[in-house]
Coordinates of C-alpha atoms in Angstrom, one line a residue:
X1 CA 15.0 12.7 5.1
X2 CA 16.2 10.0 6.9
X3 CA 14.8 10.4 10.6
X4 CA 16.3 8.4 12.8
X5 CA 15.3 7.8 17.0
X6 CA 18.7 8.2 19.0
X7 CA 17.2 8.5 22.6
X8 CA 13.2 8.4 23.6
X9 CA 12.1 9.0 26.9
X10 CA 8.6 8.0 27.2
X11 CA 7.5 11.1 29.2
X12 CA 4.3 10.6 30.7
X13 CA 3.0 13.2 33.2
X14 CA 0.9 12.3 36.2
X15 CA -2.6 12.6 34.8
X16 CA -1.7 11.0 31.1
X17 CA -3.9 7.8 32.1
X18 CA -5.3 5.0 30.2
X19 CA -8.7 4.3 29.4
X20 CA -10.9 3.4 32.3
X21 CA -7.4 3.6 34.3
X22 CA -6.5 2.1 37.7
X23 CA -4.1 2.7 40.0
X24 CA -1.5 0.9 39.0
X25 CA -1.1 2.5 36.0
X26 CA 0.2 5.5 38.1
X27 CA 2.9 3.4 39.2
X28 CA 3.8 1.9 36.1
X29 CA 4.1 4.9 34.6
X30 CA 5.0 7.8 36.8
X31 CA 8.6 7.5 38.4
X32 CA 9.8 9.2 41.2
X33 CA 12.1 11.5 38.9
X34 CA 9.9 11.9 35.8
X35 CA 8.9 15.9 35.4
X36 CA 5.5 17.3 36.4
X37 CA 3.0 19.0 34.2
X38 CA 4.4 22.3 33.8
X39 CA 7.5 21.2 33.4
X40 CA 7.2 19.8 29.8
X41 CA 7.5 21.4 27.0
X42 CA 5.8 20.2 24.0
X43 CA 9.1 19.1 22.4
X44 CA 9.5 16.6 24.9
X45 CA 5.9 15.4 24.7
X46 CA 6.3 14.7 20.4
X47 CA 8.7 12.1 19.6
X48 CA 6.8 9.4 22.2
X49 CA 4.5 9.9 20.8
X50 CA 5.6 9.6 17.0
X51 CA 7.4 6.6 18.3
X52 CA 4.4 5.4 20.1
X53 CA 1.9 6.0 16.8
X54 CA 4.6 4.2 14.7
X55 CA 4.8 1.5 16.5
X56 CA 1.2 1.0 17.0
X57 CA 0.6 0.8 13.0
X58 CA 2.9 -2.2 13.9
X59 CA 1.1 -3.8 16.7
X60 CA -1.6 -4.1 14.2
X61 CA -0.1 -5.5 11.9
X62 CA 1.1 -8.2 13.8
X63 CA -2.2 -9.8 13.6
X64 CA -3.1 -8.4 9.9
X65 CA -0.2 -9.5 8.0
X66 CA -1.5 -12.3 8.8
X67 CA -4.6 -12.2 7.6
X68 CA -4.2 -10.3 4.4
X69 CA -2.0 -13.4 3.7
X70 CA 1.6 -11.0 3.8
X71 CA 3.1 -13.9 5.6
X72 CA 2.1 -16.6 8.0
X73 CA 3.3 -18.1 11.7
X74 CA 6.5 -20.7 11.8
X75 CA 6.0 -23.2 9.1
X76 CA 2.6 -21.9 7.8
X77 CA 0.2 -21.0 10.3
X78 CA -2.2 -18.4 10.2
X79 CA -3.8 -16.2 13.1
X80 CA -7.1 -16.5 14.5
X81 CA -8.9 -13.6 16.5
X82 CA -6.9 -11.5 17.9
X83 CA -7.5 -8.6 20.2
X84 CA -4.8 -6.0 19.6
X85 CA -4.1 -5.9 22.7
X86 CA -0.6 -3.6 21.7
X87 CA -2.1 -1.3 19.6
X88 CA -5.5 -0.9 22.4
X89 CA -2.2 0.1 24.7
X90 CA -0.1 1.8 23.2
X91 CA -2.8 4.5 21.8
X92 CA -5.2 4.9 25.0
X93 CA -1.9 4.9 27.4
X94 CA 1.1 6.3 25.5
X95 CA -1.0 8.5 22.4
X96 CA -4.2 9.8 23.5
X97 CA -3.1 11.4 27.0
X98 CA -0.6 13.3 25.8
X99 CA -1.7 14.6 22.7
X100 CA -4.0 16.0 24.7
X101 CA -1.7 17.9 26.7
X102 CA 0.9 19.1 23.6
X103 CA -2.8 20.0 21.9
X104 CA -3.0 22.4 25.3
X105 CA 0.0 23.7 25.5
X106 CA 0.2 24.2 22.2
X107 CA -3.5 26.2 22.6
X108 CA -2.0 28.3 25.4
X109 CA 1.2 29.4 23.3
X110 CA -0.2 30.2 20.0
X111 CA 1.9 27.7 18.5
X112 CA -0.6 26.6 15.7
X113 CA 1.1 24.3 14.0
X114 CA 2.3 22.0 16.6
X115 CA -1.2 22.4 17.2
X116 CA -2.0 21.4 14.2
X117 CA 0.7 18.1 14.6
X118 CA -1.6 17.7 17.1
X119 CA -4.7 16.9 15.6
X120 CA -3.3 15.0 12.9
X121 CA -1.7 12.4 14.8
X122 CA -5.0 11.9 16.7
X123 CA -6.5 11.7 13.6
X124 CA -4.1 9.0 12.9
X125 CA -4.7 7.2 15.9
X126 CA -8.7 6.8 16.3
X127 CA -8.6 6.2 12.5
X128 CA -6.6 2.7 12.8
X129 CA -7.9 1.9 16.2
X130 CA -11.6 2.9 14.7
X131 CA -10.1 0.8 11.8
X132 CA -9.5 -2.5 14.6
X133 CA -12.4 -2.4 16.7
X134 CA -15.5 -0.3 15.3
X135 CA -16.7 1.4 18.4
X136 CA -14.2 2.8 20.4
X137 CA -14.2 5.4 23.0
X138 CA -12.8 9.1 22.2
X139 CA -15.2 11.6 23.5
X140 CA -14.2 10.8 27.1
X141 CA -10.8 8.6 27.0
X142 CA -9.0 11.2 28.5
X143 CA -10.8 11.9 30.8
X144 CA -9.0 10.5 33.3
X145 CA -10.2 10.0 36.8
X146 CA -12.5 12.1 36.1
X147 CA -14.6 9.7 34.5
X148 CA -13.1 6.1 34.4
X149 CA -15.5 4.0 32.4
X150 CA -15.3 6.1 29.8
X151 CA -18.3 5.8 26.6
X152 CA -18.1 4.9 23.0
X153 CA -18.6 6.0 20.0
X154 CA -19.5 4.5 16.7
X155 CA -17.7 4.2 13.7
X156 CA -19.7 7.0 12.2
X157 CA -19.3 9.3 14.6
X158 CA -14.9 8.7 14.9
X159 CA -15.2 9.0 10.9
X160 CA -16.5 12.6 11.7
X161 CA -15.0 13.3 13.9
X162 CA -11.5 12.1 12.3
X163 CA -12.7 14.7 9.1
X164 CA -13.0 17.5 11.5
X165 CA -9.2 17.0 12.6
X166 CA -7.7 16.8 9.8
X167 CA -10.5 20.1 8.1
X168 CA -9.1 22.0 11.3
X169 CA -5.0 21.0 10.9
X170 CA -5.3 22.0 6.8
X171 CA -6.8 25.3 7.9
X172 CA -4.0 25.9 10.9
X173 CA -0.9 24.5 8.4
X174 CA -1.9 26.8 5.4
X175 CA -1.3 29.9 8.4
X176 CA 0.9 31.3 9.3
X177 CA 2.6 30.8 12.3
X178 CA 4.5 33.3 14.5
X179 CA 4.7 31.6 17.9
X180 CA 8.4 31.1 17.4
X181 CA 7.8 27.1 18.7
X182 CA 9.3 25.0 16.3
X183 CA 9.5 21.3 16.6
X184 CA 12.9 20.8 15.4
X185 CA 14.4 17.4 15.5
X186 CA 11.8 15.8 18.2
X187 CA 9.8 15.7 14.8
X188 CA 10.6 12.2 13.9
X189 CA 9.6 12.1 10.5
X190 CA 9.4 16.3 9.0
X191 CA 12.1 17.3 11.5
X192 CA 9.1 20.1 11.7
X193 CA 8.4 21.2 8.4
X194 CA 4.4 22.1 8.4
X195 CA 4.6 22.3 4.5
X196 CA 5.1 17.6 5.0
X197 CA 2.2 17.4 7.9
X198 CA 0.3 19.8 5.1
X199 CA 0.2 17.9 2.2
X200 CA 0.1 14.3 5.1
X201 CA -3.3 16.1 6.3
X202 CA -4.2 15.8 2.8
X203 CA -2.9 12.3 2.4
X204 CA -4.3 10.6 5.3
X205 CA -8.4 12.6 4.5
X206 CA -7.8 11.7 0.8
X207 CA -6.8 7.5 2.7
X208 CA -9.6 8.0 4.8
X209 CA -12.3 9.6 2.8
X210 CA -10.9 6.3 0.3
X211 CA -13.0 4.4 3.9
X212 CA -16.2 5.4 2.6
X213 CA -16.7 5.4 -0.8
X214 CA -18.1 2.0 -1.4
X215 CA -20.4 2.9 1.6
X216 CA -21.3 5.8 -0.4
X217 CA -20.6 8.8 1.8
X218 CA -18.1 9.6 -0.2
X219 CA -17.2 10.4 -3.8
X220 CA -14.2 8.5 -5.6
X221 CA -13.8 12.5 -7.3
X222 CA -14.1 13.7 -3.4
X223 CA -10.7 11.7 -3.2
X224 CA -9.7 13.2 -6.0
X225 CA -10.1 16.5 -5.1
X226 CA -8.0 15.8 -1.3
X227 CA -5.0 13.8 -2.5
X228 CA -4.5 16.3 -5.3
X229 CA -3.4 19.1 -2.5
X230 CA -1.6 15.6 -1.3
X231 CA 2.0 14.0 -1.2
X232 CA 4.4 14.8 -4.5
X233 CA 6.6 12.5 -4.4
X234 CA 8.9 10.2 -1.8
X235 CA 10.4 13.2 -0.3
X236 CA 7.3 13.4 1.8
X237 CA 6.7 10.0 2.7
X238 CA 5.7 9.2 6.0
X239 CA 8.4 6.9 7.8
X240 CA 11.0 6.1 11.0
X241 CA 13.4 5.0 11.1
X242 CA 15.7 3.3 13.7
X243 CA 19.4 3.4 14.4
X244 CA 22.1 0.6 15.7
X245 CA 20.9 1.1 20.2
X246 CA 17.4 1.0 19.3
X247 CA 16.7 -1.3 16.4
X248 CA 13.8 -1.9 14.2
X249 CA 11.2 -4.2 15.7
X250 CA 10.5 -5.9 12.6
X251 CA 14.4 -7.5 12.5
X252 CA 14.2 -8.3 16.5
X253 CA 11.5 -10.3 16.3
X254 CA 12.4 -11.9 12.3
X255 CA 15.9 -11.7 11.9
X256 CA 16.4 -11.8 15.8
X257 CA 14.4 -14.2 16.7
X258 CA 14.3 -17.6 13.7
X259 CA 18.4 -16.3 14.2
X260 CA 18.2 -18.0 18.1
X261 CA 15.4 -20.7 18.1
X262 CA 12.1 -18.0 18.8
X263 CA 9.5 -18.0 17.4
X264 CA 9.2 -16.2 14.1
X265 CA 7.6 -16.0 10.3
X266 CA 7.0 -16.6 6.8
X267 CA 6.8 -15.4 4.1
X268 CA 3.1 -16.1 2.5
X269 CA 2.0 -17.6 -1.1
X270 CA -0.6 -14.3 -1.2
X271 CA 2.4 -11.9 -1.4
X272 CA 5.1 -14.2 -3.7
X273 CA 3.0 -15.5 -6.2
X274 CA 1.4 -12.1 -6.8
X275 CA 5.3 -10.7 -7.2
X276 CA 7.2 -14.0 -8.7
X277 CA 4.8 -14.4 -12.1
X278 CA 2.4 -17.0 -11.3
X279 CA -1.2 -14.6 -10.8
X280 CA 0.2 -12.2 -13.2
X281 CA 2.5 -14.2 -15.7
X282 CA 5.7 -11.4 -17.1
X283 CA 5.7 -11.7 -20.5
X284 CA 8.7 -10.9 -21.5
X285 CA 12.2 -12.5 -20.9
X286 CA 13.8 -10.2 -19.2
X287 CA 12.4 -10.2 -16.3
X288 CA 11.1 -13.3 -13.7
X289 CA 10.3 -11.7 -10.4
X290 CA 9.4 -7.8 -8.9
X291 CA 12.0 -7.1 -8.3
X292 CA 11.6 -5.8 -5.1
X293 CA 10.7 -9.1 -3.7
X294 CA 14.4 -9.9 -3.1
X295 CA 13.7 -6.5 -0.6
X296 CA 11.2 -8.4 1.2
X297 CA 12.2 -12.5 1.3
X298 CA 14.7 -15.3 0.3
X299 CA 15.4 -18.1 0.2
X300 CA 18.2 -21.3 0.8
X301 CA 21.0 -20.9 -1.3
X302 CA 19.8 -24.2 -2.7
X303 CA 17.1 -22.9 -4.3
X304 CA 16.1 -21.1 -7.4
X305 CA 12.5 -20.7 -7.0
X306 CA 10.6 -18.5 -4.2
X307 CA 7.7 -20.3 -3.1
X308 CA 5.9 -19.3 -0.6
X309 CA 3.8 -19.9 2.4
X310 CA -0.4 -21.2 2.1
X311 CA -2.3 -19.7 5.1
X312 CA -2.4 -22.5 7.3
X313 CA -1.5 -24.9 5.1
X314 CA 1.1 -26.4 7.2
X315 CA 4.5 -25.9 4.8
X316 CA 3.0 -26.4 1.6
X317 CA 3.3 -24.0 -1.9
X318 CA 0.5 -23.5 -3.8
X319 CA 1.9 -26.3 -5.6
X320 CA 1.9 -28.8 -2.9
X321 CA 5.6 -28.8 -2.6
X322 CA 8.1 -27.4 0.7
X323 CA 7.4 -23.9 0.8
X324 CA 10.9 -22.5 1.5
X325 CA 10.0 -18.0 2.0
X326 CA 11.4 -16.1 5.3
X327 CA 11.6 -12.7 5.8
X328 CA 14.8 -11.1 4.7
X329 CA 18.0 -10.9 6.2
X330 CA 18.5 -7.1 6.1
X331 CA 15.6 -6.5 4.1
X332 CA 14.2 -3.4 3.0
X333 CA 11.9 -3.2 6.8
X334 CA 14.2 -6.4 8.6
X335 CA 17.9 -4.2 9.4
X336 CA 18.6 -3.0 12.2
X337 CA 18.1 0.6 11.0
X338 CA 15.2 0.3 8.8
X339 CA 12.3 2.3 8.9
X340 CA 8.1 1.9 9.8
X341 CA 6.3 3.6 7.1
X342 CA 2.9 4.6 7.6
X343 CA 2.5 6.0 4.3
X344 CA 3.8 7.5 1.2
X345 CA 3.9 9.1 -1.9
X346 CA 3.6 5.7 -3.9
X347 CA 0.5 4.9 -1.7
X348 CA -0.9 8.2 -2.0
X349 CA -0.8 7.2 -6.1
X350 CA -2.6 4.3 -6.1
X351 CA -5.4 5.8 -3.8
X352 CA -5.6 8.1 -6.6
X353 CA -5.6 5.6 -9.2
X354 CA -8.6 4.0 -7.4
X355 CA -10.5 6.7 -7.0
X356 CA -9.9 7.7 -11.0
X357 CA -11.0 4.1 -12.0
X358 CA -13.9 3.9 -9.7
X359 CA -15.4 8.0 -10.6
X360 CA -14.7 6.7 -14.3
X361 CA -17.3 4.0 -13.9
X362 CA -14.6 1.0 -13.4
X363 CA -16.0 -1.9 -11.0
X364 CA -14.4 -5.0 -9.7
X365 CA -14.4 -7.0 -12.6
X366 CA -14.9 -3.7 -15.8
X367 CA -11.7 -3.4 -18.1
X368 CA -10.7 -0.3 -19.3
X369 CA -10.4 3.1 -17.6
X370 CA -9.0 6.7 -18.3
X371 CA -5.6 8.0 -19.1
X372 CA -5.6 9.8 -15.7
X373 CA -5.9 6.2 -13.6
X374 CA -3.5 4.7 -15.7
X375 CA -1.4 7.3 -15.3
X376 CA -1.4 7.1 -11.2
X377 CA -1.6 4.0 -11.6
X378 CA 2.2 3.6 -13.2
X379 CA 3.2 6.3 -11.4
X380 CA 2.7 4.5 -8.4
X381 CA 4.5 1.7 -9.8
X382 CA 7.5 3.9 -10.2
X383 CA 7.1 5.5 -6.9
X384 CA 7.3 2.3 -5.0
X385 CA 10.6 1.2 -7.1
X386 CA 11.9 4.5 -6.2
X387 CA 12.0 4.4 -2.8
X388 CA 12.7 0.3 -2.5
X389 CA 15.9 1.5 -4.4
X390 CA 15.5 -0.4 -7.1
X391 CA 15.5 -0.9 -10.7
X392 CA 12.1 -1.1 -12.4
X393 CA 12.5 -0.6 -16.1
X394 CA 11.7 -4.1 -17.0
X395 CA 9.0 -4.3 -14.6
X396 CA 7.7 -1.1 -16.3
X397 CA 7.6 -2.1 -19.4
X398 CA 6.4 -6.1 -18.9
X399 CA 3.0 -6.2 -21.0
X400 CA 1.6 -7.6 -17.4
X401 CA 2.1 -3.8 -16.0
X402 CA 2.5 -2.0 -19.0
X403 CA -2.0 -2.7 -19.5
X404 CA -2.3 1.0 -21.1
X405 CA -5.5 2.4 -20.1
X406 CA -7.4 -0.2 -22.3
X407 CA -6.6 -2.7 -20.2
X408 CA -6.5 -1.5 -16.5
X409 CA -8.5 -3.3 -14.1
X410 CA -8.9 -2.4 -10.3
X411 CA -7.2 -5.3 -9.7
X412 CA -4.0 -3.7 -11.3
X413 CA -3.6 -1.2 -9.1
X414 CA -4.9 -3.0 -5.7
X415 CA -2.3 -6.2 -6.6
X416 CA 0.3 -3.0 -6.8
X417 CA -0.8 -1.3 -4.2
X418 CA -0.6 -4.5 -1.5
X419 CA 2.7 -5.4 -3.1
X420 CA 4.2 -1.5 -2.5
X421 CA 2.6 -1.6 1.5
X422 CA 4.1 -4.9 2.8
X423 CA 3.8 -4.5 6.2
X424 CA 1.4 -1.8 6.1
X425 CA -1.8 -2.3 8.4
X426 CA -3.9 -0.3 5.9
X427 CA -3.9 -3.7 3.6
X428 CA -6.7 -5.4 6.1
X429 CA -8.8 -2.4 4.8
X430 CA -8.9 -2.7 1.4
X431 CA -9.2 -6.4 1.5
X432 CA -12.5 -5.1 3.7
X433 CA -13.5 -2.5 1.8
X434 CA -13.7 -5.0 -1.0
X435 CA -14.6 -7.6 0.9
X436 CA -11.6 -10.4 0.0
X437 CA -12.4 -11.1 -3.1
X438 CA -10.7 -12.9 -5.9
X439 CA -11.1 -10.4 -8.5
X440 CA -9.6 -7.8 -6.9
X441 CA -6.5 -9.7 -5.1
X442 CA -5.7 -12.2 -7.6
X443 CA -5.2 -15.8 -6.3
X444 CA -6.9 -14.6 -3.1
X445 CA -7.9 -17.9 -0.9
X446 CA -9.2 -18.5 3.0
X447 CA -6.8 -19.9 5.3
X448 CA -6.6 -23.7 5.8
X449 CA -8.1 -25.1 8.6
X450 CA -6.5 -28.2 10.6
X451 CA -9.0 -30.8 10.9
X452 CA -7.5 -30.4 14.3
X453 CA -8.3 -26.6 14.7
X454 CA -11.4 -26.6 17.0
X455 CA -11.9 -22.9 15.4
X456 CA -14.8 -22.0 15.3
X457 CA -14.8 -19.1 12.4
X458 CA -13.2 -21.9 10.6
X459 CA -14.1 -20.8 6.7
X460 CA -15.2 -16.9 7.1
X461 CA -12.6 -13.8 7.5
X462 CA -12.0 -11.9 10.1
X463 CA -12.8 -9.2 10.3
X464 CA -12.4 -7.0 13.1
X465 CA -9.8 -7.5 17.1
X466 CA -12.5 -7.9 19.9
X467 CA -11.6 -5.5 22.6
X468 CA -9.0 -6.6 25.0
X469 CA -9.6 -8.7 27.9
X470 CA -7.9 -6.2 31.1
X471 CA -10.8 -3.2 29.0
X472 CA -13.1 -5.5 29.6
X473 CA -12.6 -6.2 33.6
X474 CA -12.1 -2.2 33.7
X475 CA -14.9 -0.9 31.9
X476 CA -17.1 -3.9 31.0
X477 CA -20.4 -2.4 31.1
X478 CA -19.0 -0.1 28.1
X479 CA -17.1 -2.9 26.3
X480 CA -20.1 -6.0 26.6
X481 CA -22.1 -2.9 24.8
X482 CA -19.7 -3.0 21.7
X483 CA -18.7 -6.3 21.5
X484 CA -18.7 -8.3 18.1
X485 CA -17.5 -11.5 16.8
X486 CA -14.1 -11.2 14.6
X487 CA -16.1 -12.3 11.8
X488 CA -18.7 -9.0 12.1
X489 CA -18.0 -6.1 9.3
X490 CA -17.0 -2.5 11.1
X491 CA -19.6 0.4 9.9
X492 CA -18.2 1.3 6.5
X493 CA -18.0 -2.0 5.5
X494 CA -22.2 -3.4 6.3

């Protein structure tokens, strides 16, 4: 289903506050013609919340996509520490306060399915927030002027809340809603289809369970049991499309910016080398590149080979020659009306494949697994090809991909997930879960550092964002008590 943003007005009620708010936020976000809280319907608020949820994901990816070497800044630049301020503002100014309002209205109206959808969206947003900063405000985060200095909850506590929210949502969505309330087109993802939201709740839950498997808190079998109730086809993909009036932000910051000589990004060698046969040499003569690569990237007309930019390499490709690969003009994610993707059926299959692989005793270096893991791995690739609209027959049949269950390794599964989830911040979680291992992400090397670079974290992988400086000034004691260096692992990463 192609959901298109037409007109979104960010309606922020006078009680919706940013964490550690100040009076300036009333002035910025409550113009004189803003509807009162009582006048706003659940349908009025849900579209802006969904829009902000997707924009928050993209905002996080602006830094994390560089960390995982989907892209580099113009000419090969590697990103330094980030505060991910755009994500923080979306979550705490536009999303959580309005979700609280919708939830309260849903309870008043006995609209149990809408209430469940707010729980799913809350879980998604506190999930990416805690994976970004570790400890974050949540339980006190929307108290507004009653609490201008909210306490921070630990990441362990946040994960407990994520699963409570998702379990509550699942229970509600599996029940009959007789309230008569329906989100309809205000639901920019599924048009009010509760069954798809139910499958989303299960799929998101499996994603977050997988985060905790290496921590020893969840088991791979827990993930398998949950994902069995998740997405069933690419029709379930959680994506939001733009249009020619409300243009896709990746198109704006990459294609338009590049065409006007403004800052933009280039495609990193880690992605290109995972797709052009360098790290996984193709065995047959019928395929020379992954058919999805031309949807992500482009090279000058006179060039015949994709050469990605080494992260921090000042314009060189891995073989020392000049890199040449930029974001695709009118690519899958870089067209005017392209979507932003949060989670997809293909990712669900890679989650299942990894869980099956681990449940069968697989490790980061072991070879071979069971049929269930291999089948899910292949189904994930096929689903990715279907989603991107390319012919994957030759790719799927090549011996470098079709390794059979006896040859399957974890790096095969995570490579395909990495490619499929291009521009998805979930990849930063995957890299941290496996400690940036070259055994899992073949060919991965840490960013190069210019000799003149005074970066104190040279030679260290970034593992989190720092809290935004504006929040330090508003809620200093609580922020500083939780601040860690950007190379410190988050709780589940320890």
